[in-house]
């Protein structure tokens, strides 16, 4: 099925631009210091299943491992009472850029005010070290609050691209056969 998808590219060029969200003490954010394809694939599908995140669904175990074993990549997990609630993946890039490659919450944690707190932590971590720019992209296939959260934290839109994409009729869900209804219905 063809869909029109608009992708927004956002950036922050000064750490002082960050507008932190209200702290949420129930959200514990910890770095996954041991690269784990199993964990990263779980987070990717659990968070992205309802939103047409399909780019990595066909990645092999070795491709996940090779990607994650690079020192430029970090995975951070936000948990509530020991249960993963969301995550972010950072990649340090050339010219002191840091991309928030993936960011999001599992469906049952959306709408509780945790996204702003998790994004605040992602941006704070991205600014640690020799960073001159933090950037992220989101699109109309992501959660409906994603763009609003990025803008609220202080990101500025620097580019917008609209194109046609061939997509399945419904999002893939968290694992094959589960479907979107199993995730958000």
PDB file of C-alpha atoms in Angstrom:
ATOM      1  CA  UNK A   1       0.000   0.000   0.000  1.00  0.00           C
ATOM      2  CA  UNK A   2       1.410   3.413  -0.980  1.00  0.00           C
ATOM      3  CA  UNK A   3       1.463   6.094   1.715  1.00  0.00           C
ATOM      4  CA  UNK A   4       2.750   9.620   1.800  1.00  0.00           C
ATOM      5  CA  UNK A   5       5.387   9.906   4.519  1.00  0.00           C
ATOM      6  CA  UNK A   6       6.824  13.172   5.787  1.00  0.00           C
ATOM      7  CA  UNK A   7      10.163  12.953   7.592  1.00  0.00           C
ATOM      8  CA  UNK A   8      11.260  15.793   9.867  1.00  0.00           C
ATOM      9  CA  UNK A   9      14.941  16.264  10.657  1.00  0.00           C
ATOM     10  CA  UNK A  10      15.607  18.121  13.894  1.00  0.00           C
ATOM     11  CA  UNK A  11      18.746  19.344  15.607  1.00  0.00           C
ATOM     12  CA  UNK A  12      20.059  20.969  18.739  1.00  0.00           C
ATOM     13  CA  UNK A  13      23.329  22.888  18.438  1.00  0.00           C
ATOM     14  CA  UNK A  14      23.807  24.066  22.015  1.00  0.00           C
ATOM     15  CA  UNK A  15      23.255  22.107  25.236  1.00  0.00           C
ATOM     16  CA  UNK A  16      21.585  25.208  26.686  1.00  0.00           C
ATOM     17  CA  UNK A  17      18.752  24.674  24.166  1.00  0.00           C
ATOM     18  CA  UNK A  18      17.546  21.599  26.076  1.00  0.00           C
ATOM     19  CA  UNK A  19      14.265  22.214  27.868  1.00  0.00           C
ATOM     20  CA  UNK A  20      14.168  19.338  30.342  1.00  0.00           C
ATOM     21  CA  UNK A  21      10.922  17.567  31.090  1.00  0.00           C
ATOM     22  CA  UNK A  22       9.754  17.160  34.650  1.00  0.00           C
ATOM     23  CA  UNK A  23      11.698  14.399  36.407  1.00  0.00           C
ATOM     24  CA  UNK A  24       9.881  11.093  36.823  1.00  0.00           C
ATOM     25  CA  UNK A  25      11.458   9.201  39.737  1.00  0.00           C
ATOM     26  CA  UNK A  26       9.724   5.954  38.740  1.00  0.00           C
ATOM     27  CA  UNK A  27      11.672   5.933  35.445  1.00  0.00           C
ATOM     28  CA  UNK A  28      15.104   4.363  35.833  1.00  0.00           C
ATOM     29  CA  UNK A  29      17.394   4.870  32.817  1.00  0.00           C
ATOM     30  CA  UNK A  30      20.403   2.568  32.523  1.00  0.00           C
ATOM     31  CA  UNK A  31      22.908   1.950  29.758  1.00  0.00           C
ATOM     32  CA  UNK A  32      23.018  -1.578  28.346  1.00  0.00           C
ATOM     33  CA  UNK A  33      26.804  -1.816  28.573  1.00  0.00           C
ATOM     34  CA  UNK A  34      27.052  -5.283  27.048  1.00  0.00           C
ATOM     35  CA  UNK A  35      25.972  -5.267  23.412  1.00  0.00           C
ATOM     36  CA  UNK A  36      23.063  -7.646  22.984  1.00  0.00           C
ATOM     37  CA  UNK A  37      21.380  -8.251  19.623  1.00  0.00           C
ATOM     38  CA  UNK A  38      18.535  -9.989  21.465  1.00  0.00           C
ATOM     39  CA  UNK A  39      17.846  -6.991  23.697  1.00  0.00           C
ATOM     40  CA  UNK A  40      18.191  -4.431  20.924  1.00  0.00           C
ATOM     41  CA  UNK A  41      15.934  -6.348  18.558  1.00  0.00           C
ATOM     42  CA  UNK A  42      13.357  -6.776  21.326  1.00  0.00           C
ATOM     43  CA  UNK A  43      13.362  -3.037  22.062  1.00  0.00           C
ATOM     44  CA  UNK A  44      13.217  -2.167  18.364  1.00  0.00           C
ATOM     45  CA  UNK A  45      10.185  -4.382  17.710  1.00  0.00           C
ATOM     46  CA  UNK A  46       8.409  -3.696  21.009  1.00  0.00           C
ATOM     47  CA  UNK A  47       8.661   0.078  20.577  1.00  0.00           C
ATOM     48  CA  UNK A  48       8.483   0.302  16.787  1.00  0.00           C
ATOM     49  CA  UNK A  49       5.998  -2.469  15.986  1.00  0.00           C
ATOM     50  CA  UNK A  50       2.954  -0.185  16.117  1.00  0.00           C
ATOM     51  CA  UNK A  51       4.683   2.507  14.008  1.00  0.00           C
ATOM     52  CA  UNK A  52       5.948   0.738  10.874  1.00  0.00           C
ATOM     53  CA  UNK A  53       9.552   0.425  12.073  1.00  0.00           C
ATOM     54  CA  UNK A  54      10.643  -2.133   9.494  1.00  0.00           C
ATOM     55  CA  UNK A  55      14.196  -1.115   8.473  1.00  0.00           C
ATOM     56  CA  UNK A  56      15.854  -3.630  10.787  1.00  0.00           C
ATOM     57  CA  UNK A  57      13.347  -6.482  10.768  1.00  0.00           C
ATOM     58  CA  UNK A  58      15.386  -8.465   8.260  1.00  0.00           C
ATOM     59  CA  UNK A  59      18.730  -7.922  10.003  1.00  0.00           C
ATOM     60  CA  UNK A  60      20.556 -11.134  10.830  1.00  0.00           C
ATOM     61  CA  UNK A  61      21.970 -11.800  14.268  1.00  0.00           C
ATOM     62  CA  UNK A  62      25.483 -11.098  12.997  1.00  0.00           C
ATOM     63  CA  UNK A  63      24.422  -7.797  11.457  1.00  0.00           C
ATOM     64  CA  UNK A  64      22.900  -6.721  14.800  1.00  0.00           C
ATOM     65  CA  UNK A  65      26.066  -7.809  16.606  1.00  0.00           C
ATOM     66  CA  UNK A  66      28.379  -6.007  14.171  1.00  0.00           C
ATOM     67  CA  UNK A  67      26.327  -2.823  14.443  1.00  0.00           C
ATOM     68  CA  UNK A  68      26.132  -2.877  18.239  1.00  0.00           C
ATOM     69  CA  UNK A  69      29.761  -3.838  18.819  1.00  0.00           C
ATOM     70  CA  UNK A  70      30.933  -0.481  17.516  1.00  0.00           C
ATOM     71  CA  UNK A  71      32.072   1.918  20.270  1.00  0.00           C
ATOM     72  CA  UNK A  72      30.063   4.729  18.651  1.00  0.00           C
ATOM     73  CA  UNK A  73      26.728   3.057  19.480  1.00  0.00           C
ATOM     74  CA  UNK A  74      25.029   3.125  22.881  1.00  0.00           C
ATOM     75  CA  UNK A  75      21.714   1.590  23.933  1.00  0.00           C
ATOM     76  CA  UNK A  76      19.913   2.952  26.995  1.00  0.00           C
ATOM     77  CA  UNK A  77      16.830   1.366  28.555  1.00  0.00           C
ATOM     78  CA  UNK A  78      14.186   3.171  30.579  1.00  0.00           C
ATOM     79  CA  UNK A  79      12.362   0.931  33.062  1.00  0.00           C
ATOM     80  CA  UNK A  80       9.473   1.313  35.466  1.00  0.00           C
ATOM     81  CA  UNK A  81       9.461  -1.086  38.433  1.00  0.00           C
ATOM     82  CA  UNK A  82      11.876  -3.369  36.578  1.00  0.00           C
ATOM     83  CA  UNK A  83       9.876  -3.509  33.350  1.00  0.00           C
ATOM     84  CA  UNK A  84      11.342  -2.014  30.164  1.00  0.00           C
ATOM     85  CA  UNK A  85       9.254   1.047  29.289  1.00  0.00           C
ATOM     86  CA  UNK A  86      11.297   2.478  26.427  1.00  0.00           C
ATOM     87  CA  UNK A  87      14.749   3.045  25.053  1.00  0.00           C
ATOM     88  CA  UNK A  88      17.040   5.230  23.058  1.00  0.00           C
ATOM     89  CA  UNK A  89      19.977   4.415  20.839  1.00  0.00           C
ATOM     90  CA  UNK A  90      22.728   6.959  20.286  1.00  0.00           C
ATOM     91  CA  UNK A  91      25.417   6.967  17.634  1.00  0.00           C
ATOM     92  CA  UNK A  92      28.449   9.244  17.787  1.00  0.00           C
ATOM     93  CA  UNK A  93      29.264  10.364  14.248  1.00  0.00           C
ATOM     94  CA  UNK A  94      31.834  12.395  12.356  1.00  0.00           C
ATOM     95  CA  UNK A  95      32.273  16.084  13.089  1.00  0.00           C
ATOM     96  CA  UNK A  96      31.176  15.644  16.740  1.00  0.00           C
ATOM     97  CA  UNK A  97      27.555  14.897  15.818  1.00  0.00           C
ATOM     98  CA  UNK A  98      25.423  12.554  17.899  1.00  0.00           C
ATOM     99  CA  UNK A  99      22.304  11.044  16.376  1.00  0.00           C
ATOM    100  CA  UNK A 100      19.415   9.768  18.439  1.00  0.00           C
ATOM    101  CA  UNK A 101      18.980   6.856  16.062  1.00  0.00           C
ATOM    102  CA  UNK A 102      15.966   5.314  17.781  1.00  0.00           C
ATOM    103  CA  UNK A 103      13.811   6.567  20.621  1.00  0.00           C
ATOM    104  CA  UNK A 104      10.457   5.546  21.983  1.00  0.00           C
ATOM    105  CA  UNK A 105       8.222   3.926  24.547  1.00  0.00           C
ATOM    106  CA  UNK A 106       6.470   0.585  24.623  1.00  0.00           C
ATOM    107  CA  UNK A 107       2.739   1.092  23.929  1.00  0.00           C
ATOM    108  CA  UNK A 108       1.549   0.520  27.500  1.00  0.00           C
ATOM    109  CA  UNK A 109       3.769   3.377  28.753  1.00  0.00           C
ATOM    110  CA  UNK A 110       2.673   6.037  26.233  1.00  0.00           C
ATOM    111  CA  UNK A 111       0.676   8.935  27.641  1.00  0.00           C
ATOM    112  CA  UNK A 112       2.123   8.764  31.169  1.00  0.00           C
ATOM    113  CA  UNK A 113       4.626  11.621  30.801  1.00  0.00           C
ATOM    114  CA  UNK A 114       7.620   9.289  30.582  1.00  0.00           C
ATOM    115  CA  UNK A 115       8.626  10.201  27.019  1.00  0.00           C
ATOM    116  CA  UNK A 116       9.742  13.708  27.879  1.00  0.00           C
ATOM    117  CA  UNK A 117      11.839  12.453  30.779  1.00  0.00           C
ATOM    118  CA  UNK A 118      13.438   9.699  28.680  1.00  0.00           C
ATOM    119  CA  UNK A 119      14.171  12.121  25.847  1.00  0.00           C
ATOM    120  CA  UNK A 120      15.698  14.584  28.326  1.00  0.00           C
ATOM    121  CA  UNK A 121      18.080  11.856  29.457  1.00  0.00           C
ATOM    122  CA  UNK A 122      18.914  10.952  25.836  1.00  0.00           C
ATOM    123  CA  UNK A 123      19.798  14.556  25.016  1.00  0.00           C
ATOM    124  CA  UNK A 124      21.816  14.998  28.209  1.00  0.00           C
ATOM    125  CA  UNK A 125      23.816  11.872  27.402  1.00  0.00           C
ATOM    126  CA  UNK A 126      24.295  12.963  23.785  1.00  0.00           C
ATOM    127  CA  UNK A 127      25.837  16.239  24.974  1.00  0.00           C
ATOM    128  CA  UNK A 128      28.350  14.467  27.223  1.00  0.00           C
ATOM    129  CA  UNK A 129      31.804  14.537  25.692  1.00  0.00           C
ATOM    130  CA  UNK A 130      32.932  16.431  22.635  1.00  0.00           C
ATOM    131  CA  UNK A 131      29.577  17.101  20.937  1.00  0.00           C
ATOM    132  CA  UNK A 132      28.722  20.050  18.725  1.00  0.00           C
ATOM    133  CA  UNK A 133      25.321  18.881  17.457  1.00  0.00           C
ATOM    134  CA  UNK A 134      22.593  16.420  18.483  1.00  0.00           C
ATOM    135  CA  UNK A 135      20.122  15.410  15.816  1.00  0.00           C
ATOM    136  CA  UNK A 136      17.171  13.118  15.277  1.00  0.00           C
ATOM    137  CA  UNK A 137      14.568  12.391  12.652  1.00  0.00           C
ATOM    138  CA  UNK A 138      10.941  11.403  13.003  1.00  0.00           C
ATOM    139  CA  UNK A 139       8.201  10.835  10.497  1.00  0.00           C
ATOM    140  CA  UNK A 140       4.454  10.648  10.136  1.00  0.00           C
ATOM    141  CA  UNK A 141       4.662   6.874  10.700  1.00  0.00           C
ATOM    142  CA  UNK A 142       6.033   7.365  14.237  1.00  0.00           C
ATOM    143  CA  UNK A 143       3.929   7.904  17.340  1.00  0.00           C
ATOM    144  CA  UNK A 144       1.673  10.958  17.138  1.00  0.00           C
ATOM    145  CA  UNK A 145       3.423  12.657  20.081  1.00  0.00           C
ATOM    146  CA  UNK A 146       6.999  12.156  18.849  1.00  0.00           C
ATOM    147  CA  UNK A 147       7.465  15.423  16.959  1.00  0.00           C
ATOM    148  CA  UNK A 148       5.797  17.425  19.730  1.00  0.00           C
ATOM    149  CA  UNK A 149       8.161  15.866  22.304  1.00  0.00           C
ATOM    150  CA  UNK A 150      11.272  16.706  20.256  1.00  0.00           C
ATOM    151  CA  UNK A 151      10.150  20.302  19.770  1.00  0.00           C
ATOM    152  CA  UNK A 152       9.212  20.654  23.451  1.00  0.00           C
ATOM    153  CA  UNK A 153      12.721  19.546  24.480  1.00  0.00           C
ATOM    154  CA  UNK A 154      14.295  22.302  22.334  1.00  0.00           C
ATOM    155  CA  UNK A 155      15.030  20.639  18.986  1.00  0.00           C
ATOM    156  CA  UNK A 156      14.618  22.795  15.873  1.00  0.00           C
ATOM    157  CA  UNK A 157      13.391  21.571  12.496  1.00  0.00           C
ATOM    158  CA  UNK A 158      16.075  21.975   9.834  1.00  0.00           C
ATOM    159  CA  UNK A 159      14.743  19.823   7.003  1.00  0.00           C
ATOM    160  CA  UNK A 160      11.483  18.203   5.940  1.00  0.00           C
ATOM    161  CA  UNK A 161      11.099  15.603   3.186  1.00  0.00           C
ATOM    162  CA  UNK A 162       7.848  14.144   1.840  1.00  0.00           C
ATOM    163  CA  UNK A 163       7.853  11.005  -0.289  1.00  0.00           C
ATOM    164  CA  UNK A 164       5.753   7.994  -1.177  1.00  0.00           C
ATOM    165  CA  UNK A 165       6.520   4.711   0.598  1.00  0.00           C
ATOM    166  CA  UNK A 166       5.273   1.210  -0.039  1.00  0.00           C
ATOM    167  CA  UNK A 167       4.033  -0.190   3.292  1.00  0.00           C
ATOM    168  CA  UNK A 168       1.918  -3.061   4.530  1.00  0.00           C
ATOM    169  CA  UNK A 169      -1.722  -2.281   5.315  1.00  0.00           C
ATOM    170  CA  UNK A 170      -1.039  -2.433   9.079  1.00  0.00           C
ATOM    171  CA  UNK A 171       2.108  -2.018  11.207  1.00  0.00           C
ATOM    172  CA  UNK A 172       4.085  -5.228  11.821  1.00  0.00           C
ATOM    173  CA  UNK A 173       3.480  -5.410  15.576  1.00  0.00           C
ATOM    174  CA  UNK A 174       6.059  -6.659  18.088  1.00  0.00           C
ATOM    175  CA  UNK A 175       6.681 -10.029  16.400  1.00  0.00           C
ATOM    176  CA  UNK A 176       5.518 -11.876  13.282  1.00  0.00           C
ATOM    177  CA  UNK A 177       1.840 -12.737  13.452  1.00  0.00           C
ATOM    178  CA  UNK A 178       1.003 -10.491  16.408  1.00  0.00           C
ATOM    179  CA  UNK A 179      -0.281  -7.633  14.247  1.00  0.00           C
ATOM    180  CA  UNK A 180      -0.876  -4.087  15.368  1.00  0.00           C
ATOM    181  CA  UNK A 181      -4.075  -4.975  17.227  1.00  0.00           C
ATOM    182  CA  UNK A 182      -2.106  -7.162  19.616  1.00  0.00           C
ATOM    183  CA  UNK A 183       0.053  -4.179  20.482  1.00  0.00           C
ATOM    184  CA  UNK A 184      -2.213  -1.172  20.651  1.00  0.00           C
ATOM    185  CA  UNK A 185      -5.748  -2.578  20.363  1.00  0.00           C
TER     186      UNK A 185
END
